[in-house]
mmCIF file of C-alpha atoms in Angstrom:
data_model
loop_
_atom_site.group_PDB
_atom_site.id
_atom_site.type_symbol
_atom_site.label_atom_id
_atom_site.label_comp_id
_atom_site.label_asym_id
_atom_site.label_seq_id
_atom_site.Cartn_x
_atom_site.Cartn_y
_atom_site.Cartn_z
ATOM 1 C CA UNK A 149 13.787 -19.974 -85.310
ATOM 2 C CA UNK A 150 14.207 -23.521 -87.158
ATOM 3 C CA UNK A 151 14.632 -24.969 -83.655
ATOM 4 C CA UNK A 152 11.714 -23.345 -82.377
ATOM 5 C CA UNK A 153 9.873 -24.285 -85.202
ATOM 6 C CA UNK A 154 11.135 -27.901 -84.888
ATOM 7 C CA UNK A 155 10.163 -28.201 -81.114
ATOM 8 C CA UNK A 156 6.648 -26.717 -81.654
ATOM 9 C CA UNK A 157 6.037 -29.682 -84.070
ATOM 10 C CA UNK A 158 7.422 -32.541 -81.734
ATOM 11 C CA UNK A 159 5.827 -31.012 -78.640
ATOM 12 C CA UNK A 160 2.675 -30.784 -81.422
ATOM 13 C CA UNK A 161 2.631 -34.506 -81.999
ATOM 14 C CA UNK A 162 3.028 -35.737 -78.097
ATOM 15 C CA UNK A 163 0.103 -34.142 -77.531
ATOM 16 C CA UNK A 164 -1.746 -35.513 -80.304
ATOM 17 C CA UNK A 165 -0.400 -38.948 -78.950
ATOM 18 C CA UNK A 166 -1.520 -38.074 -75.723
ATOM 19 C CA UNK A 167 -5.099 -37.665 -76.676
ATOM 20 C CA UNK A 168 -5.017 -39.891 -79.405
ATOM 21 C CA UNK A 169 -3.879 -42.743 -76.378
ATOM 22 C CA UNK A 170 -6.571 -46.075 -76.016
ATOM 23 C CA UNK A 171 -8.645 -45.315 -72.832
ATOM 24 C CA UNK A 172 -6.821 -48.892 -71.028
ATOM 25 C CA UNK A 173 -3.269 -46.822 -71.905
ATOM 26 C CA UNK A 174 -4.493 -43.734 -70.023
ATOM 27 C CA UNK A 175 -5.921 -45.663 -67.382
ATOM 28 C CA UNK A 176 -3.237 -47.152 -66.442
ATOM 29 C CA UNK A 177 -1.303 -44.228 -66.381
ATOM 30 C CA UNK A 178 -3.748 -41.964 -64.047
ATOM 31 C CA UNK A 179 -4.777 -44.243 -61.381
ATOM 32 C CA UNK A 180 -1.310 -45.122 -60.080
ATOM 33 C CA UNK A 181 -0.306 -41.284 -60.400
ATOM 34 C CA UNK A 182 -3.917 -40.836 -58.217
ATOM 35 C CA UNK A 183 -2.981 -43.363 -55.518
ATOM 36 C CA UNK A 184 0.659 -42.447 -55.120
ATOM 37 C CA UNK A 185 -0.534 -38.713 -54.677
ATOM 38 C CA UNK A 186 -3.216 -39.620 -51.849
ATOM 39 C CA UNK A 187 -0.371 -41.270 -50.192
ATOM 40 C CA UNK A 188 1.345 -38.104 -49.717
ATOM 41 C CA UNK A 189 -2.106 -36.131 -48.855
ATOM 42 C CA UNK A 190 -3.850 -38.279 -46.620
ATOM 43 C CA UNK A 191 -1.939 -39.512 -43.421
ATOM 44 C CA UNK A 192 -2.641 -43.512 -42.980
ATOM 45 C CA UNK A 193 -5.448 -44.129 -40.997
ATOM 46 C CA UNK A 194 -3.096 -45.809 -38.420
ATOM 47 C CA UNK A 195 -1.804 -43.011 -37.225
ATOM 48 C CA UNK A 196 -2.792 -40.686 -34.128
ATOM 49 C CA UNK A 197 -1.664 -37.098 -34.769
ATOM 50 C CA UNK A 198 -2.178 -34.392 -32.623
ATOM 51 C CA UNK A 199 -1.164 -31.020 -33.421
ATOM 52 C CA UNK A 200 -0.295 -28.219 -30.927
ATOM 53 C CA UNK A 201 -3.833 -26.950 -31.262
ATOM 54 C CA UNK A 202 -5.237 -29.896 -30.672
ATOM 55 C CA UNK A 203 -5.931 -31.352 -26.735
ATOM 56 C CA UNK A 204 -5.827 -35.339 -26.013
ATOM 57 C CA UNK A 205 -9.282 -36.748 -25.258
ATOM 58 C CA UNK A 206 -11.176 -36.734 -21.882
ATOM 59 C CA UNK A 207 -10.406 -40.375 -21.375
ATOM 60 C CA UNK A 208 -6.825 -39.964 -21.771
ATOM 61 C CA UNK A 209 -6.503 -37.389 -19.724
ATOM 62 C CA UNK A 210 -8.330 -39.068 -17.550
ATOM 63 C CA UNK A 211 -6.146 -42.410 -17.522
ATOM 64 C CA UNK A 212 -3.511 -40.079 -17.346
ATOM 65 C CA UNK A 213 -3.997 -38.377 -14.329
ATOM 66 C CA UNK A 214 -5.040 -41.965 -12.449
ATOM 67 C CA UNK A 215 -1.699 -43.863 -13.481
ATOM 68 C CA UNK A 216 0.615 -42.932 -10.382
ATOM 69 C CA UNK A 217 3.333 -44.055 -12.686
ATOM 70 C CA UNK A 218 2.525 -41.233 -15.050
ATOM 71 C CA UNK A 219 4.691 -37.943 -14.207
ATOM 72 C CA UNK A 220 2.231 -34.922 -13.474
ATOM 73 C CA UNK A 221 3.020 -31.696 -15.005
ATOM 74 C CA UNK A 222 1.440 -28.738 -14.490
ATOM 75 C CA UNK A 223 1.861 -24.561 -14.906
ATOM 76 C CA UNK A 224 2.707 -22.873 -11.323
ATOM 77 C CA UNK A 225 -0.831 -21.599 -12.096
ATOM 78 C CA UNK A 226 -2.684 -24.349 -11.628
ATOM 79 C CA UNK A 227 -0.570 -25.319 -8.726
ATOM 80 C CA UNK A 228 -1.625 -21.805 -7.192
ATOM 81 C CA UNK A 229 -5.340 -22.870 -7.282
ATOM 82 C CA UNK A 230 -4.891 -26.360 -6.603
ATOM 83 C CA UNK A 231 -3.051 -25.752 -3.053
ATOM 84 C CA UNK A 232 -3.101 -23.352 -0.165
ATOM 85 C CA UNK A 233 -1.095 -20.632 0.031
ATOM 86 C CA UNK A 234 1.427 -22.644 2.517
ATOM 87 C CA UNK A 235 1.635 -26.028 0.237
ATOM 88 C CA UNK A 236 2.618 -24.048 -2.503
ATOM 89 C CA UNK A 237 5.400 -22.108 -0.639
ATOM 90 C CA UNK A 238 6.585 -25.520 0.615
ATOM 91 C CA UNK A 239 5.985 -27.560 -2.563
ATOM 92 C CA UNK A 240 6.416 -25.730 -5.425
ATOM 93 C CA UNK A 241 8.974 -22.696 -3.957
ATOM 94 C CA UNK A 242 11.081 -25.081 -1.691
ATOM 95 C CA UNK A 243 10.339 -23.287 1.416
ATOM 96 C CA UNK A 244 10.278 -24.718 4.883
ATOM 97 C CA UNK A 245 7.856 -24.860 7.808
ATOM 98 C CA UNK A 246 8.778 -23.906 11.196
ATOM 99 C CA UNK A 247 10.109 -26.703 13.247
ATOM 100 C CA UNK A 248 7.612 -28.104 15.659
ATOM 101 C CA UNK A 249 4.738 -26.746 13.996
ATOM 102 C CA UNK A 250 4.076 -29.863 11.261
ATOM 103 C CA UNK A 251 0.826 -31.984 12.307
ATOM 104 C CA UNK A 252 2.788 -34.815 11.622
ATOM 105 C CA UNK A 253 5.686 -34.250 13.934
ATOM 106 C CA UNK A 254 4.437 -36.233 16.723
ATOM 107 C CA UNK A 255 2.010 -38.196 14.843
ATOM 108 C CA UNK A 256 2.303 -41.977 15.332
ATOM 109 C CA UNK A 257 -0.844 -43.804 13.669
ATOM 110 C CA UNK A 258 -0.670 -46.749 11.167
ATOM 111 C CA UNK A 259 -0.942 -45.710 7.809
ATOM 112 C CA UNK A 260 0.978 -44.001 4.887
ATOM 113 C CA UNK A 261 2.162 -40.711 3.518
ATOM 114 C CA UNK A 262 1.543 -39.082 0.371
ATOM 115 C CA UNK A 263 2.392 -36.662 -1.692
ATOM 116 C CA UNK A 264 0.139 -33.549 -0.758
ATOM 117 C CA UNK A 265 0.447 -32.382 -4.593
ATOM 118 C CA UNK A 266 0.279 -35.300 -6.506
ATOM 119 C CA UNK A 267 -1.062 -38.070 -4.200
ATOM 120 C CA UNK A 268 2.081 -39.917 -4.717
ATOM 121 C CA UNK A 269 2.767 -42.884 -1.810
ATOM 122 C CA UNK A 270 6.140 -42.028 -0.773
ATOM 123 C CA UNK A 271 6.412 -42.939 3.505
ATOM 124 C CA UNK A 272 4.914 -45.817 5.158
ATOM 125 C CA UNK A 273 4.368 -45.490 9.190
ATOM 126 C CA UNK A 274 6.723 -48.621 9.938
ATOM 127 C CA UNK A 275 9.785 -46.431 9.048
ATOM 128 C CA UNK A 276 8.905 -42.933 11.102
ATOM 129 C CA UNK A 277 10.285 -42.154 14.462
ATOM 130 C CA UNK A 278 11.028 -39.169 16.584
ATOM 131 C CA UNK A 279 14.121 -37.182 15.811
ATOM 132 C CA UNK A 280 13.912 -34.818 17.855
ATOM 133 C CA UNK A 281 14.262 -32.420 15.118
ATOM 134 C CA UNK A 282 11.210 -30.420 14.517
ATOM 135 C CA UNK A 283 9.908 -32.275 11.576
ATOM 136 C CA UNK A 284 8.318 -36.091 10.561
ATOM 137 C CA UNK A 285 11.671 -38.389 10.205
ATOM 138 C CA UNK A 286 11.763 -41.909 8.260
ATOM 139 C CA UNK A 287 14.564 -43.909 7.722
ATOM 140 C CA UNK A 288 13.406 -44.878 4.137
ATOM 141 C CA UNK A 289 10.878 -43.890 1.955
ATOM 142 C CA UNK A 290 8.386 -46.726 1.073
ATOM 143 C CA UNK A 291 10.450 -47.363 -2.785
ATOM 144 C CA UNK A 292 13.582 -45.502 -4.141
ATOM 145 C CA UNK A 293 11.483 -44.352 -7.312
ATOM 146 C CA UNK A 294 9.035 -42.868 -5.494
ATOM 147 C CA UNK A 295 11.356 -40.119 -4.487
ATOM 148 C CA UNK A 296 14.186 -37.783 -6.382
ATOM 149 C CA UNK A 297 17.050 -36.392 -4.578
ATOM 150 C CA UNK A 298 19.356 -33.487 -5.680
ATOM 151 C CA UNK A 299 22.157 -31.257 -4.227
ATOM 152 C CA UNK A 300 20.866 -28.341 -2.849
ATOM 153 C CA UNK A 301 23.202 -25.748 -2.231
ATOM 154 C CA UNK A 302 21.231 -23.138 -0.958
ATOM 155 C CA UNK A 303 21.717 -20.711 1.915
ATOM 156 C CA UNK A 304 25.393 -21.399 2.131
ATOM 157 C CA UNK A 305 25.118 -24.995 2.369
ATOM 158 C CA UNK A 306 25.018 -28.393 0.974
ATOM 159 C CA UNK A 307 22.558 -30.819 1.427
ATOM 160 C CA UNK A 308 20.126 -33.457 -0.475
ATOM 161 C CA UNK A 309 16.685 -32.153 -1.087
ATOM 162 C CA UNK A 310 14.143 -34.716 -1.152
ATOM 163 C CA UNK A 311 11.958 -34.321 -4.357
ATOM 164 C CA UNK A 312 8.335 -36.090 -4.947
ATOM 165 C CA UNK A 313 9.194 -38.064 -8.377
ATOM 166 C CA UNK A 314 5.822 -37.447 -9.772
ATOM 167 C CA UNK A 315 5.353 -34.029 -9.441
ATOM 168 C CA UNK A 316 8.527 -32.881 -8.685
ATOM 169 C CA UNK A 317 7.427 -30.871 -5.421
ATOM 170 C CA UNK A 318 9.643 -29.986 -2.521
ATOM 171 C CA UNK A 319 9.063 -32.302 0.259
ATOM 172 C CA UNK A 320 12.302 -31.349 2.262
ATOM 173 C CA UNK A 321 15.985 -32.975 2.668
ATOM 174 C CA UNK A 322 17.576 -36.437 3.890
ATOM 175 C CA UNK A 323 20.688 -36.247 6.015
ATOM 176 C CA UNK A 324 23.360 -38.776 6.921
ATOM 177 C CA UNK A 325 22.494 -39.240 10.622
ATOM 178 C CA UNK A 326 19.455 -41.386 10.823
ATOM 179 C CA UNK A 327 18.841 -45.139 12.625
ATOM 180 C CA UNK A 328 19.687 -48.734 11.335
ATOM 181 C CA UNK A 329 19.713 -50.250 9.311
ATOM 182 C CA UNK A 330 19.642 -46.951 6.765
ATOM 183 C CA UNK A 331 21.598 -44.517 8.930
ATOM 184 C CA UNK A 332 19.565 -41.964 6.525
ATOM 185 C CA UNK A 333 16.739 -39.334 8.131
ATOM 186 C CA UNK A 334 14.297 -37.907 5.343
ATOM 187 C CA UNK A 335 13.249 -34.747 7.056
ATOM 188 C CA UNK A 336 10.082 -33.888 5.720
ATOM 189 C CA UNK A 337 7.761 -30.995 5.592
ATOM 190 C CA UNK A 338 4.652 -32.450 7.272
ATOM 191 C CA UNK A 339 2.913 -29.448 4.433
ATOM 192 C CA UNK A 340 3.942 -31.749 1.441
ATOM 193 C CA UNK A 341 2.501 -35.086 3.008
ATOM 194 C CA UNK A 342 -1.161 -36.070 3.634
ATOM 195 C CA UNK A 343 -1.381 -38.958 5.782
ATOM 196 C CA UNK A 344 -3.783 -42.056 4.599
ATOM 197 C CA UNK A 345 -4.444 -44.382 7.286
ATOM 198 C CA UNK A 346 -4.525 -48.337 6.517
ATOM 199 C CA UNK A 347 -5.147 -51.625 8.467
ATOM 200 C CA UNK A 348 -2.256 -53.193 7.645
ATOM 201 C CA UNK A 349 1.181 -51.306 5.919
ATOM 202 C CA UNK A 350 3.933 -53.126 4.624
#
């Protein structure tokens, strides 16, 4: 009880201290305890944060989608509505057209070949000749980042599917028995490319 007693009295007298303080003494003591509170409260103005209910702008969505050095991702649902029925069996579920059926097959006009998903440049004319095989043939794709191989080991086999690096879509497989100077042919489904024709290809 005598402690109790004792710490009633000093816990009596801090407060009287307290309000018994000059107004500068307070002052001082308040406004840093104020600003180092906000701190913690209030994210610097600097600083961008989006949450995951919140959606980036228009415009950089917008920049976004333009920058062909920007990867597009998207749900298979929006790849359903975006593309036909076909381009999405050959894009987005790696299947394969029939041989000698591709537009492109025997199609020889200047230009260059893109992506049919994503719009990505991936074949220029200047390296496309006739296989023989059933689908469009280059011996190199216009840049090595344009594309993504992998092992495929479907169906019993092994191969190297060729992959759009943008997008990621199925465009169809590269084999060891091409021309010079490569000695590569990137098969290609002539469903993944849309052709863009140019005056002058490089």
């Amino acid at each position: 009880m005598i402690w109790l007693f004792v710490f009633i009295i000093i816990d009596t007298q801090i407060l009287k201290d307290i309000f018994t303080m000059k107004t500068k003494k307070l002052f001082l003591i308040i406004v840093p305890l104020i600003v180092i509170g906000s701190y913690f409260v209030i994210p610097p103005s600097g600083n961008s944060i989006i949450t995951s209910g919140q959606t980036m702008s228009d415009s950089t969505k917008h920049a976004k989608g333009d920058n062909m050095n920007t990867k597009v991702v998207k749900t298979e649902e929006e790849w359903k509505k975006e593309l036909t029925p076909e381009e999405y069996r050959v894009l987005r579920e790696k299947g394969t057209e029939r041989a000698f059926t591709g537009k492109y097959d025997h199609f020889f006009e200047k230009g260059v070949y893109k992506c049919a998903a994503c719009g990505n440049v991936l074949f220029s004319s200047d390296s496309k000749y006739n296989s023989g095989c059933g689908w469009p043939s280059y011996w190199t794709p216009l840049a090595k980042d344009k594309i993504i191989l992998r092992e495929d080991r479907s169906f019993g086999m092994v191969r190297t599917e060729v992959l759009c690096a943008r997008c990621g879509s199925h465009l169809g497989h590269v084999f060891d028995d091409g021309p010079e100077p490569t000695g590569q042919r990137y098969c290609i489904n002539s469903v993944s490319l849309q052709f863009e024709k140019t005056e002058d290809t490089k």
